[in-house]
Coordinates of C-alpha atoms in Angstrom, one line a residue:
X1 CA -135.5 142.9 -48.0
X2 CA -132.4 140.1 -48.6
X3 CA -130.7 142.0 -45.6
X4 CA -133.8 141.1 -43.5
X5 CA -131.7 137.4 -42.6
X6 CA -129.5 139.0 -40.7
X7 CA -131.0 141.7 -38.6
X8 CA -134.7 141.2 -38.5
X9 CA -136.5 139.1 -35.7
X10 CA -136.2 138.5 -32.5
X11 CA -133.6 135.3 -33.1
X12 CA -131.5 138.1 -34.7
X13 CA -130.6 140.2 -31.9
X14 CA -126.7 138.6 -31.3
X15 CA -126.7 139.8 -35.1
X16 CA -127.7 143.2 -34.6
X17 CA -125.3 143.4 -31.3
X18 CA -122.6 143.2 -33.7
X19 CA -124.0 145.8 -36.2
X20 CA -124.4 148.0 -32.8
X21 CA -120.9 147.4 -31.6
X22 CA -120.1 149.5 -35.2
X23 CA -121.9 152.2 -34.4
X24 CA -125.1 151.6 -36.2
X25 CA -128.3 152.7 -35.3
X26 CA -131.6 150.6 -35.3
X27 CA -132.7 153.2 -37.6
X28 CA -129.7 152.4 -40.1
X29 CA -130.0 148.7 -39.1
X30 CA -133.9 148.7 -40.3
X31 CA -133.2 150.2 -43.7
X32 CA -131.3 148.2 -47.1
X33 CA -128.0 147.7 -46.7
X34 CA -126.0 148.6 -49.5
X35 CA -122.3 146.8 -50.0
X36 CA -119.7 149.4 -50.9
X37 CA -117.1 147.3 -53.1
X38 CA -114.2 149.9 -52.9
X39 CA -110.8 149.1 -54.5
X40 CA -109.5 152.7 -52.9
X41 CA -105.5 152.0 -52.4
X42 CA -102.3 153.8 -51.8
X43 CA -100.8 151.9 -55.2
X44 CA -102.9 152.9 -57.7
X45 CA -102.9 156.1 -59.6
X46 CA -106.4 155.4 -60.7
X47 CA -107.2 154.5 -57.0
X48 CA -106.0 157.0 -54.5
X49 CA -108.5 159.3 -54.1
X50 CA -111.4 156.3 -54.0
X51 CA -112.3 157.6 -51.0
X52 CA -113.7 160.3 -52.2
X53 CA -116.0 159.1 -54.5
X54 CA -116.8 156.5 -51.8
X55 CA -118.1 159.1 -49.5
X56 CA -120.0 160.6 -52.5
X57 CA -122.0 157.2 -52.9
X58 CA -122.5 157.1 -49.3
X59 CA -123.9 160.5 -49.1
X60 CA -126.2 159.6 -52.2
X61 CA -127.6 156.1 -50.4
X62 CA -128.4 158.5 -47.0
X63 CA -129.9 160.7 -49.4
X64 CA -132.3 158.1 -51.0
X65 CA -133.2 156.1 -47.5
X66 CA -130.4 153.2 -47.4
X67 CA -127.4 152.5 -45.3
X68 CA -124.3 152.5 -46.5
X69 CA -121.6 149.5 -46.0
X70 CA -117.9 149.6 -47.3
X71 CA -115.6 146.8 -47.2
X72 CA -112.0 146.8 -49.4
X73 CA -110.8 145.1 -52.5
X74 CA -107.8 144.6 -54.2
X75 CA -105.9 145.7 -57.0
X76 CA -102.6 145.6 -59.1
X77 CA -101.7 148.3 -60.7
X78 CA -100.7 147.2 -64.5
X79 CA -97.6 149.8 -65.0
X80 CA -95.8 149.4 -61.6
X81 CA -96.5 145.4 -62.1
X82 CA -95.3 145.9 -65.6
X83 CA -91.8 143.7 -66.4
X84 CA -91.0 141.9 -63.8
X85 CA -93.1 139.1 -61.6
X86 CA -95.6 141.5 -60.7
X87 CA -97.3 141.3 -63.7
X88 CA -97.9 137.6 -63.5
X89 CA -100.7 138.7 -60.8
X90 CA -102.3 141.2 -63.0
X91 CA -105.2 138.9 -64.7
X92 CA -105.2 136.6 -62.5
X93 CA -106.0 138.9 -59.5
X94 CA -109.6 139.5 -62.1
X95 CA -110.6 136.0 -60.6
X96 CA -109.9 137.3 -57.0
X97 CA -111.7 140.3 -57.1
X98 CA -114.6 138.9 -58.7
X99 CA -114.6 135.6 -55.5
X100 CA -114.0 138.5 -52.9
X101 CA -117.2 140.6 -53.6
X102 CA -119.4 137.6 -54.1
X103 CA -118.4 136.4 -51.3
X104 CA -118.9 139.8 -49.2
X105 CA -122.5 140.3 -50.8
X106 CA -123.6 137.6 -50.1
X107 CA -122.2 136.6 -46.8
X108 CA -123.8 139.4 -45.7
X109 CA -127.2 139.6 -47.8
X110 CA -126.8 142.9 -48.9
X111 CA -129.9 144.6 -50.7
X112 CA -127.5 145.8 -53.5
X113 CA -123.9 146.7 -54.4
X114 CA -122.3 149.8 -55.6
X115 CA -118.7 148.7 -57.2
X116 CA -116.1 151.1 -57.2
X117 CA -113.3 150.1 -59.5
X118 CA -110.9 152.2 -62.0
X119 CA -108.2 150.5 -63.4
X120 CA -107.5 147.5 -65.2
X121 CA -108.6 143.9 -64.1
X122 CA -110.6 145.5 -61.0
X123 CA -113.4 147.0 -63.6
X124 CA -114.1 143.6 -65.2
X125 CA -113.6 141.6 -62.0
X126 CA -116.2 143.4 -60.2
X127 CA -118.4 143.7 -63.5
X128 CA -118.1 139.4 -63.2
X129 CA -119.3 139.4 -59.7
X130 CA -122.3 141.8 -60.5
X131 CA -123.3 139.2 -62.8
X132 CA -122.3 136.6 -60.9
X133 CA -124.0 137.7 -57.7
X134 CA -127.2 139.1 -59.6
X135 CA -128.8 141.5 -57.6
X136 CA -129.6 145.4 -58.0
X137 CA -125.9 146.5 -58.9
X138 CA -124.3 149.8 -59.8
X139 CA -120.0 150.6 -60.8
X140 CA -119.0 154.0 -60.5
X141 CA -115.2 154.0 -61.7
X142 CA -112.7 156.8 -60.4
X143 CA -112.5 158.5 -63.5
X144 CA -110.0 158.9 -66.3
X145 CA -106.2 160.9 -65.3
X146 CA -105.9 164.2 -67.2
X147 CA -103.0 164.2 -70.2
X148 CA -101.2 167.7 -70.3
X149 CA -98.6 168.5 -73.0
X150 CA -94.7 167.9 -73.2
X151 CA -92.7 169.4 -75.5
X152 CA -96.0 170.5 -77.7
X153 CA -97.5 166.8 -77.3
X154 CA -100.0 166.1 -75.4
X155 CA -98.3 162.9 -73.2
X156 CA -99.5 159.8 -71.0
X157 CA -98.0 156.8 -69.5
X158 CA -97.3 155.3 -72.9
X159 CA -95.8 158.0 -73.4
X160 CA -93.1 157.4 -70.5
X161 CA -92.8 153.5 -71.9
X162 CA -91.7 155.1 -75.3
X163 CA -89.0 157.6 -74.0
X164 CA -87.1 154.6 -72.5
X165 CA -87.1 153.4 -76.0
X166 CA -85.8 156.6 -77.4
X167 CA -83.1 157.2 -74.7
X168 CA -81.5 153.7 -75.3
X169 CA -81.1 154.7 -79.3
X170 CA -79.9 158.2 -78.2
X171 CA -83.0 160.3 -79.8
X172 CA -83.4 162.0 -76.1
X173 CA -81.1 162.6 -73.4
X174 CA -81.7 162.1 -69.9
X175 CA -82.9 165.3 -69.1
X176 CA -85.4 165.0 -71.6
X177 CA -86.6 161.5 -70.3
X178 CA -86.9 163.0 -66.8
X179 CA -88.9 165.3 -68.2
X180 CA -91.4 162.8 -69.1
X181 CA -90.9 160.8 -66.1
X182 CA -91.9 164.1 -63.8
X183 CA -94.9 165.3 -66.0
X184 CA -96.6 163.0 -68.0
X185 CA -98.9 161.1 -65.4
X186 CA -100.1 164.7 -63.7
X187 CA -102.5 163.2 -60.9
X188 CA -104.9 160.6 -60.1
X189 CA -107.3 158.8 -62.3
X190 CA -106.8 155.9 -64.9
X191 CA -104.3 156.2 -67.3
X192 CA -105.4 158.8 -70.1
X193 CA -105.3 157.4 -72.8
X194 CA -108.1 154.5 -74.4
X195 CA -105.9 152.1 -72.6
X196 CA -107.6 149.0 -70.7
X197 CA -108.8 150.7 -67.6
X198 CA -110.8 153.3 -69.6
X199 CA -111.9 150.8 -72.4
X200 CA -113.8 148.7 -69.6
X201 CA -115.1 151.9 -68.1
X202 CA -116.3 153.2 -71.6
X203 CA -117.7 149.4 -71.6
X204 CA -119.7 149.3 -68.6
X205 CA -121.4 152.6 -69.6
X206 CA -122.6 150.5 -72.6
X207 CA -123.1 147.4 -71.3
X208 CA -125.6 149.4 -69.3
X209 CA -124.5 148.9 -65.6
X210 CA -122.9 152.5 -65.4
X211 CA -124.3 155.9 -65.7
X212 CA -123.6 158.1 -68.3
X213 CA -120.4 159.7 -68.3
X214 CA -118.7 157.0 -66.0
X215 CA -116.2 156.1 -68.5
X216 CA -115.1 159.4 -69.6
X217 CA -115.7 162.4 -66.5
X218 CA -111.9 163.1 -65.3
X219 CA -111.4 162.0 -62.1
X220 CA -110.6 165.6 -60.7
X221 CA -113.7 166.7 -62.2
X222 CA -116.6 167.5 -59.7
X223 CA -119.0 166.2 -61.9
X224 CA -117.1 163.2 -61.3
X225 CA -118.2 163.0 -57.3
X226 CA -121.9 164.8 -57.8
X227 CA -122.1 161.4 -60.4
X228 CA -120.9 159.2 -57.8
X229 CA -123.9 160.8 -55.5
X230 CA -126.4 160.0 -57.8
X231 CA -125.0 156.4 -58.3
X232 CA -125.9 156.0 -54.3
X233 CA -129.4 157.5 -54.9
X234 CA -129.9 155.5 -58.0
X235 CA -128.8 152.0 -56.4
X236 CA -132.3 152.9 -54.1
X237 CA -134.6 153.0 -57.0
X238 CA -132.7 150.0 -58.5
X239 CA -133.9 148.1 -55.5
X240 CA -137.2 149.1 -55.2
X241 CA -137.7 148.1 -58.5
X242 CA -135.7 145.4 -58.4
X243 CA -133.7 145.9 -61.3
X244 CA -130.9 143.0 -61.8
X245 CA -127.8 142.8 -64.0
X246 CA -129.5 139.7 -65.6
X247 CA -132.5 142.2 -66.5
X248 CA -129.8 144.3 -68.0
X249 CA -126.8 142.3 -69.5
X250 CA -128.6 140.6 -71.9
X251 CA -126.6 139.0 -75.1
X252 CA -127.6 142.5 -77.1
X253 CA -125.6 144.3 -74.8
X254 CA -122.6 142.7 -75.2
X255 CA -123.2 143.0 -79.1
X256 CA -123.5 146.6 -78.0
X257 CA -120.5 146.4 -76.0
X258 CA -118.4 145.1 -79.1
X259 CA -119.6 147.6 -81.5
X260 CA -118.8 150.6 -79.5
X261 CA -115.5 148.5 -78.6
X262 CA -114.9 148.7 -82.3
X263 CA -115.8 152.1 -82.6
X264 CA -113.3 153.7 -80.7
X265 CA -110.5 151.1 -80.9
X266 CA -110.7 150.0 -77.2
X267 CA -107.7 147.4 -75.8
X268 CA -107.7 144.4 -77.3
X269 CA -108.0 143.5 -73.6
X270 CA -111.5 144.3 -73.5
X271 CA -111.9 141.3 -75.9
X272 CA -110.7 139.1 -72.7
X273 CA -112.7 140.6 -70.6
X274 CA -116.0 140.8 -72.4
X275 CA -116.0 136.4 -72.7
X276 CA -115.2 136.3 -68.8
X277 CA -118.4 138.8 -68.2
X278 CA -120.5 137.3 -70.8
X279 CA -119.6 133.6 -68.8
X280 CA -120.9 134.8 -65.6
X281 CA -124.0 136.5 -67.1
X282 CA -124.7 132.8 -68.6
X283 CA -124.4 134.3 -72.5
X284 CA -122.4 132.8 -74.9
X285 CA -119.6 134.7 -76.7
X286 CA -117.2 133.8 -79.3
X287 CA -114.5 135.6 -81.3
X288 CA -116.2 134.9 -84.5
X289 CA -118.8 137.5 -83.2
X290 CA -116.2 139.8 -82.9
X291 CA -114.7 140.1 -87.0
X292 CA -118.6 139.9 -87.8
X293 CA -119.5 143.4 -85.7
X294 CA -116.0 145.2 -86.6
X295 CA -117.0 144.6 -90.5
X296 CA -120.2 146.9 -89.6
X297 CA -119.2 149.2 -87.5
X298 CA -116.7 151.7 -88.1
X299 CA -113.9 153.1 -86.4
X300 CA -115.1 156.5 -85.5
X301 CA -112.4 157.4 -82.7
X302 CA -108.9 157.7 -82.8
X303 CA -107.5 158.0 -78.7
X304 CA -104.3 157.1 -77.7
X305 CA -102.2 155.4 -78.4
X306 CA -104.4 155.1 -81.8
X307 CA -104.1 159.0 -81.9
X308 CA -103.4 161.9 -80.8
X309 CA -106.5 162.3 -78.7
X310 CA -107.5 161.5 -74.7
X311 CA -110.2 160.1 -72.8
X312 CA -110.8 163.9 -71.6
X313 CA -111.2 165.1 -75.4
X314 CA -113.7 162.2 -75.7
X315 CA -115.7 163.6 -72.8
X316 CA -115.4 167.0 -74.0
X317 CA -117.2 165.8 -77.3
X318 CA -119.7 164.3 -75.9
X319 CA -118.6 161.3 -74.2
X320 CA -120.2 157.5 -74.7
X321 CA -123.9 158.6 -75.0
X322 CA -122.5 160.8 -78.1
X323 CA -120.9 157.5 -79.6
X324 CA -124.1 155.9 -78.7
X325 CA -126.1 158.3 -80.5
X326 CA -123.8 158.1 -83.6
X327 CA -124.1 154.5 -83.5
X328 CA -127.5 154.4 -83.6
X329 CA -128.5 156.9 -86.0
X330 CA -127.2 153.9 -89.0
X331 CA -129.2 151.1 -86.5
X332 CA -125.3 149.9 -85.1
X333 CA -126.5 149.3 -81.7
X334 CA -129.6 148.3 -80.0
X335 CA -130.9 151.3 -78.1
X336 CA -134.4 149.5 -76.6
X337 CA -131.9 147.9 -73.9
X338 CA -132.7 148.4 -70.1
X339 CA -129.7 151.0 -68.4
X340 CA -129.0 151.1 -64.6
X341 CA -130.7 154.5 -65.1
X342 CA -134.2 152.6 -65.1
X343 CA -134.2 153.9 -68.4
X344 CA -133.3 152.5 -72.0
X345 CA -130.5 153.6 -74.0
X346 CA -132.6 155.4 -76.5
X347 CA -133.8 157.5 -73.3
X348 CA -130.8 158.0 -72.1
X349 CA -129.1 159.1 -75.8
X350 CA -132.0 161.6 -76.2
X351 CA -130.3 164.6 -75.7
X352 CA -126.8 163.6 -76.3
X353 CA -124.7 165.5 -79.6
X354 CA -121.0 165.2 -80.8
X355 CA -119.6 168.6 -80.1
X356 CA -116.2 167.7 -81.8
X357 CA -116.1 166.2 -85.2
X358 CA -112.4 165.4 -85.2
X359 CA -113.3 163.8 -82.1
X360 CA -116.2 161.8 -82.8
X361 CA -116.1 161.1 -86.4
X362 CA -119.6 160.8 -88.4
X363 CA -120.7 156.9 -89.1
X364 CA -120.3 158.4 -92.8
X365 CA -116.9 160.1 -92.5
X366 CA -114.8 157.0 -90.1
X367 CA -111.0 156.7 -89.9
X368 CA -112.0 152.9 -91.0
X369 CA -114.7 151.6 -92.4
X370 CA -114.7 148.6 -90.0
X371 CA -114.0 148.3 -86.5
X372 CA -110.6 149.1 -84.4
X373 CA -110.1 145.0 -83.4
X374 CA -109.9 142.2 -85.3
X375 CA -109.8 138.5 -84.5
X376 CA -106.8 136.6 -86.6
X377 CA -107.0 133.2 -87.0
X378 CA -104.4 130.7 -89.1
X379 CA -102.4 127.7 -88.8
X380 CA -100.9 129.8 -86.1
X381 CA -103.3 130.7 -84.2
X382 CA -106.3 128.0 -84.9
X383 CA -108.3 129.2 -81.7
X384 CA -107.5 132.9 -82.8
X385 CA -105.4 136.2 -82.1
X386 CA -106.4 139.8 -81.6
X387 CA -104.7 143.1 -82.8
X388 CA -105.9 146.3 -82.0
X389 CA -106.1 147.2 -85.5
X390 CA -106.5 150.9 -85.5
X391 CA -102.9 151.5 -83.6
X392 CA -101.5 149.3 -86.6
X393 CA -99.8 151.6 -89.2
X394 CA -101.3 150.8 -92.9
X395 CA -98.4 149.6 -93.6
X396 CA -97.7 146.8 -91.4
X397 CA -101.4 145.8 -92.1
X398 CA -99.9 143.2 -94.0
X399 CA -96.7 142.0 -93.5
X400 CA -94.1 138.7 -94.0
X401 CA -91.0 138.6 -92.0
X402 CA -88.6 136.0 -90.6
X403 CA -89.4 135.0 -86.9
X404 CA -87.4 136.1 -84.0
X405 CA -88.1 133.3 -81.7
X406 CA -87.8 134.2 -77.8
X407 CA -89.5 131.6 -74.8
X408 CA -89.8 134.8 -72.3
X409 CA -90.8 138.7 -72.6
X410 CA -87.8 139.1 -70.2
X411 CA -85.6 137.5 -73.6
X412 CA -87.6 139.6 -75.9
X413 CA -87.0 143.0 -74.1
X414 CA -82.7 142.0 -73.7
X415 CA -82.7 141.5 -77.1
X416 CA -84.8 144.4 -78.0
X417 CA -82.7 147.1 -76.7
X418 CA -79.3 145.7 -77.1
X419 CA -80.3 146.3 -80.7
X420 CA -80.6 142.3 -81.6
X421 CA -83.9 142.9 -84.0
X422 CA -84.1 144.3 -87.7
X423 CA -86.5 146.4 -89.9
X424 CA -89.3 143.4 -91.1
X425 CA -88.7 141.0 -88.2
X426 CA -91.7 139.5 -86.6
X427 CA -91.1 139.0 -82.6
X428 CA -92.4 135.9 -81.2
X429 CA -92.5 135.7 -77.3
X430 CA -94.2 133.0 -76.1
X431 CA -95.1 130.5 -73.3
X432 CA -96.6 134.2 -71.7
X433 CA -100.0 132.7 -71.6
X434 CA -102.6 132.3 -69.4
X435 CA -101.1 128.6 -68.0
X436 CA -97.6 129.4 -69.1
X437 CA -96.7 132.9 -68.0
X438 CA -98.4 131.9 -65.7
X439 CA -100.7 135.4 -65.5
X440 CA -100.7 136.3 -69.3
X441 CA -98.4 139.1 -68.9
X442 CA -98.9 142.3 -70.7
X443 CA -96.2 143.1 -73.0
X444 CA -95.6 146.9 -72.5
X445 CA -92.0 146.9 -72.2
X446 CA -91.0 145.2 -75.7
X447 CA -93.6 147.1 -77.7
X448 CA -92.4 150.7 -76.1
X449 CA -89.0 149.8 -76.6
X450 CA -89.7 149.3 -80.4
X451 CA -92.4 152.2 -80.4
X452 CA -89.6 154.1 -79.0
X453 CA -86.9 153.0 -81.2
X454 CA -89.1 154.0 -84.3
X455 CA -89.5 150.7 -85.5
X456 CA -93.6 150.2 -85.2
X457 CA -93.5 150.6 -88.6
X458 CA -91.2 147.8 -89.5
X459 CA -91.5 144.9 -86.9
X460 CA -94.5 143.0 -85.4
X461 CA -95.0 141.4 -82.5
X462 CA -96.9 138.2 -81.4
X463 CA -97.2 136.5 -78.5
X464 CA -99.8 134.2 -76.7
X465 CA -99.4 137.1 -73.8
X466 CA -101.3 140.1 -74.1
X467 CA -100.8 143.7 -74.9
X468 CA -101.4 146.4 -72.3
X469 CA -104.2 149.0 -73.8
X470 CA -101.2 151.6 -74.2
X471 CA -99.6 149.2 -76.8
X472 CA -99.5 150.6 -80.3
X473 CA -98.4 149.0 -83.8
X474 CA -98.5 145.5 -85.0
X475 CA -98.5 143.6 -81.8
X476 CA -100.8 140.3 -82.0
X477 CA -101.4 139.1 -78.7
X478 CA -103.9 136.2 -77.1
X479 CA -102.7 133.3 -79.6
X480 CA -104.3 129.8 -78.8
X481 CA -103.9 127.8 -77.7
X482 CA -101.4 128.9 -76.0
X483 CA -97.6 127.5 -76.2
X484 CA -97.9 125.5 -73.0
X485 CA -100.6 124.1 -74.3
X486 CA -99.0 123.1 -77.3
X487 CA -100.4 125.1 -79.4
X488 CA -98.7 126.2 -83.1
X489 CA -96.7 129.0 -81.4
X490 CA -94.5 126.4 -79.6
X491 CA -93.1 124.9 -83.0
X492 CA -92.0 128.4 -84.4
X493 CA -88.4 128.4 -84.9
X494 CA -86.2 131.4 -85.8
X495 CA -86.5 132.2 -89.3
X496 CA -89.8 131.0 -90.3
X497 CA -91.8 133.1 -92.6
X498 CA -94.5 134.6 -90.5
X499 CA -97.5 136.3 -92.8
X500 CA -99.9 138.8 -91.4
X501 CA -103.1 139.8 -92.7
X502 CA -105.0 141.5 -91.0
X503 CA -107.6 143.1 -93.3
X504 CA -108.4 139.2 -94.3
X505 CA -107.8 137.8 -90.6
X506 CA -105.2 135.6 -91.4
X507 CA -102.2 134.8 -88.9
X508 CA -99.8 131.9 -90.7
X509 CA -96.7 130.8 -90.6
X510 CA -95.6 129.5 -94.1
X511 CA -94.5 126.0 -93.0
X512 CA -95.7 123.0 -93.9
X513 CA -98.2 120.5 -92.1
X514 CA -95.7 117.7 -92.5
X515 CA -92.9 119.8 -91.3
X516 CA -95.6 121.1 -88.3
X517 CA -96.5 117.3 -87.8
X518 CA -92.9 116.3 -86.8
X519 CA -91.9 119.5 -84.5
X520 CA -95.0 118.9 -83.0
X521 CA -93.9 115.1 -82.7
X522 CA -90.7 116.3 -81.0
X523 CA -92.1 118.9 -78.8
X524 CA -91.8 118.2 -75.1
X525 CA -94.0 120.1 -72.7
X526 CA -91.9 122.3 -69.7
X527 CA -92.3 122.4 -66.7
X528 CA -94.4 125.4 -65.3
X529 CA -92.4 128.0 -64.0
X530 CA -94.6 128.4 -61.1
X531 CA -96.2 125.5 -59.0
X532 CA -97.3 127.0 -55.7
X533 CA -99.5 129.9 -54.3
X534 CA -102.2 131.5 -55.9
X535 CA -100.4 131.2 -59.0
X536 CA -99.4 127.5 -59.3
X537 CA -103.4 127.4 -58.8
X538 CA -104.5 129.6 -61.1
X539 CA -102.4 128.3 -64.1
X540 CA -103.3 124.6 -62.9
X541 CA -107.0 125.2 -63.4
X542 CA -107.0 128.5 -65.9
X543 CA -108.7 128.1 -69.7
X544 CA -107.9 129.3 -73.2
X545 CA -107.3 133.4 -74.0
X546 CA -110.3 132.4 -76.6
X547 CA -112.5 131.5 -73.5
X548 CA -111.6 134.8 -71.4
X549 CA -109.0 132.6 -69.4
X550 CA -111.7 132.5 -66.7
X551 CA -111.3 129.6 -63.9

């Protein structure tokens, strides 16, 4: 065993005094230790009731022979952090979570990790250090929030974000708004919806380190903590056989990972996060990949904000191994891949049916014919752009509009809601990205506000920034370079013609190269608006969006 360094022998004993002064026996001292990665917190919708599920793994390891050990871990939570400074930590906190937990596992030689993450950047940051760290690895997520109906709708976060937007134009009075406020994040879990959190934990079930029905059980469920138990018992069996994430994410996987991505119209998040796990499993992904797979596979899922439908409808249906099983029946996915389950996915899939056909759509009968992201490329955005595509109304699938020029999301939103922006503008907020926010801020606020306002269908939104999952119409986010960088978004002035195509993948602004040339002449970078801390680090040393803006 790994964990034989630091408790076995007789040069091991000061060790094992420490262990001892715990409480551990010689008999839980002899058997694998199993790191507990647990973001549980007292911030977190998606987090507070960690504990629980902890205790549920626990129980599972004891069950199967091992010894449980839980340490702590981090986590921002996106919609508190949302608009203000707090959200400059949200990405970049992906990078601590991911150095934390490698550096508990393997201080320690554990004999395998079980990550428990929910929301947001924790999923992928831990799903980096299980690569990363490379030994028998399980997540187990908290589970999805349940959505419950307001005013005949069935409502979530987004939904919160929106009535802002409608209160400011008068469409709902403040009654109505606290209405919303009160009722439409009912208890714990991740937010509802196919936002980021439950896009990454729909991901990892595919990707193959999760068990089946970790993206989609609701976290009040009690299947959610009996899955949890097995997760401690299946961590065992992992190690005896000495099953690794390398033996599992394998580059099919991500293509996998992408395909059911573009199936059910996940955040265009899970773009950013896919390259940053991909790097740390030593596979090499580009966005090209991405426009190749959504032309194949259709969108077969509408969630919110997309649709009407929740993460609890989905699991109702069928869940993942029900997409999976779709997928595969028209060869979309490669089901021979190896599953934490010790099992393929075609094992796993076996029994799995869609129970909901307005649900699940048939590969024959999708909402799209291709996928729910695309990649947009153009003279502004050379390195690329992504747009959840299948919360974009058809008719802002292609669009020109005069450019509404802003240098901060704080601008963007003033301007927003003291009613500065017209039907066919296109938004620009930018120096948002990875090195210039610095954090790549999620844009929530301005494209609720215009949600709200009932202008989706008439003004777009770009930014080298990033959408939160909850985001719905035309909002283009992840441009690169990035404006710091002095990429193409820095030399948009107000009134350029922007054009948007995103059937074709085209993002342009119709200005000449010669007119580019000398702005780009002129163009003087500024100075970073943060230089010390964690942050003046992180944007010091940060990389492209197109890379995954990994360290």
């Amino acid at each position: 065993m790994r964990s034989d360094i630091v408790k076995k022998g007789i040069e091991k004993a000061p060790h094992r005094s420490l262990f001892k002064a715990m409480g551990y026996t010689d008999e839980e001292i002899k058997r694998p230790l199993i790191g507990i990665a647990n973001s549980k917190s007292e911030i977190i919708p998606g987090h507070i009731h960690l504990d629980k599920i902890a205790e549920a793994v626990k129980a599972g390891i004891r069950m199967a022979g091992g010894t449980p050990v839980e340490f702590g871990v981090i986590g921002v939570c996106d919609g508190i952090a949302m608009g203000h400074l707090g959200m400059k930590y949200s990405l970049a906190t992906r990078e601590l979570i991911a150095d934390s937990c490698e550096a508990m596992a393997l201080a320690h030689s554990f004999d395998g990790m079980v990550f428990i993450p929910n929301c947001d950047k924790i999923v992928p940051g831990m799903l980096m250090a299980a690569a990363r760290i490379n030994i028998p690895s399980i997540v187990i997520s908290g589970g999805p929030m349940l959505s419950i109906k307001i005013n005949d709708e069935y409502a979530d976060l987004n939904s919160v974000f929106e009535a802002v937007g409608a209160y400011k134009v008068g469409k709902i009075t403040e009654e109505e708004l606290l209405d919303y406020e009160n009722n439409a994040c009912p208890g714990c879990g991740s937010c509802s919806g196919m936002f980021t959190a439950n896009s990454m934990n729909c991901l990892t079930e595919v990707l193959g380190l999760g068990l089946p029905g970790n993206g989609t059980i609701p976290a009040v469920y009690a299947h959610r903590i009996r899955l949890a138990k097995q997760v401690g018992m299946k961590i065992m069996e992992l190690i005896e056989k000495n099953i690794k994430p390398s033996d599992i994410l394998k580059p099919k996987a991500f293509e996998n990972a992408l395909a059911v991505d573009m199936a059910l119209g996940c955040s265009t998040n899970s773009v950013l996060h896919l390259l940053a796990i991909a790097k740390e499993a030593g596979i090499e992904l580009d966005l090209d990949k991405i426009n190749k797979i959504s032309s194949r596979v259709p969108n077969i899922c509408k969630l919110a904000p997309a649709g009407k439908h929740h993460v609890q409808d989905l699991h109702a249906a069928g869940g993942i191994p029900a997409v999976l099983k779709e997928l595969s029946s028209k060869n979309l996915i490669d089901d021979s891949l190896l599953t934490v389950t010790g099992k393929t996915i075609r094992e796993n899939i076996e029994k799995a049916r869609v129970l909901d056909r307005e649900v699940i759509r048939s590969v024959d009968d999708p909402y799209s014919p291709t996928g729910g992201i695309a990649v947009l490329k153009g003279n502004l955005a050379p390195e690329g752009a992504v747009v959840k595509r299948s919360a974009v109304a058809p008719e802002m699938l292609c669009h020109k509009g005069p450019a509404r020029v802003f240098d901060s999301e704080d601008e963007a939103i003033e301007a927003i809601y003291n009613g500065k922006i017209s039907k066919g503008d296109v938004v620009i907020i930018r120096y948002e990205g990875p090195k210039g926010g610095p954090g790549m801020r999620e844009m929530l606020g301005p494209t609720s506000a215009i949600a709200g306002m009932g202008l989706d269908k008439d003004v777009a939104l770009i930014t080298d920034g990033r959408f939160s999952g909850a985001t719905r119409g035309a909002s283009i986010g992840h441009v690169s370079p990035e404006a710091m960088e002095g990429g193409p978004i820095a030399l948009v002035q107000d009134g350029d013609i922007i054009s948007i195509d995103i059937p074709n993948g085209q993002l342009n602004m119709e200005v000449s190269k010669e007119e580019l040339d000398n702005r780009k002449k002129k163009w003087k970078c500024p100075e970073p608006k943060i230089t010390k801390g964690y942050l003046g680090r992180y944007s010091r040393h940060v990389s492209s969006a197109s890379k995954g803006a990994v360290l």
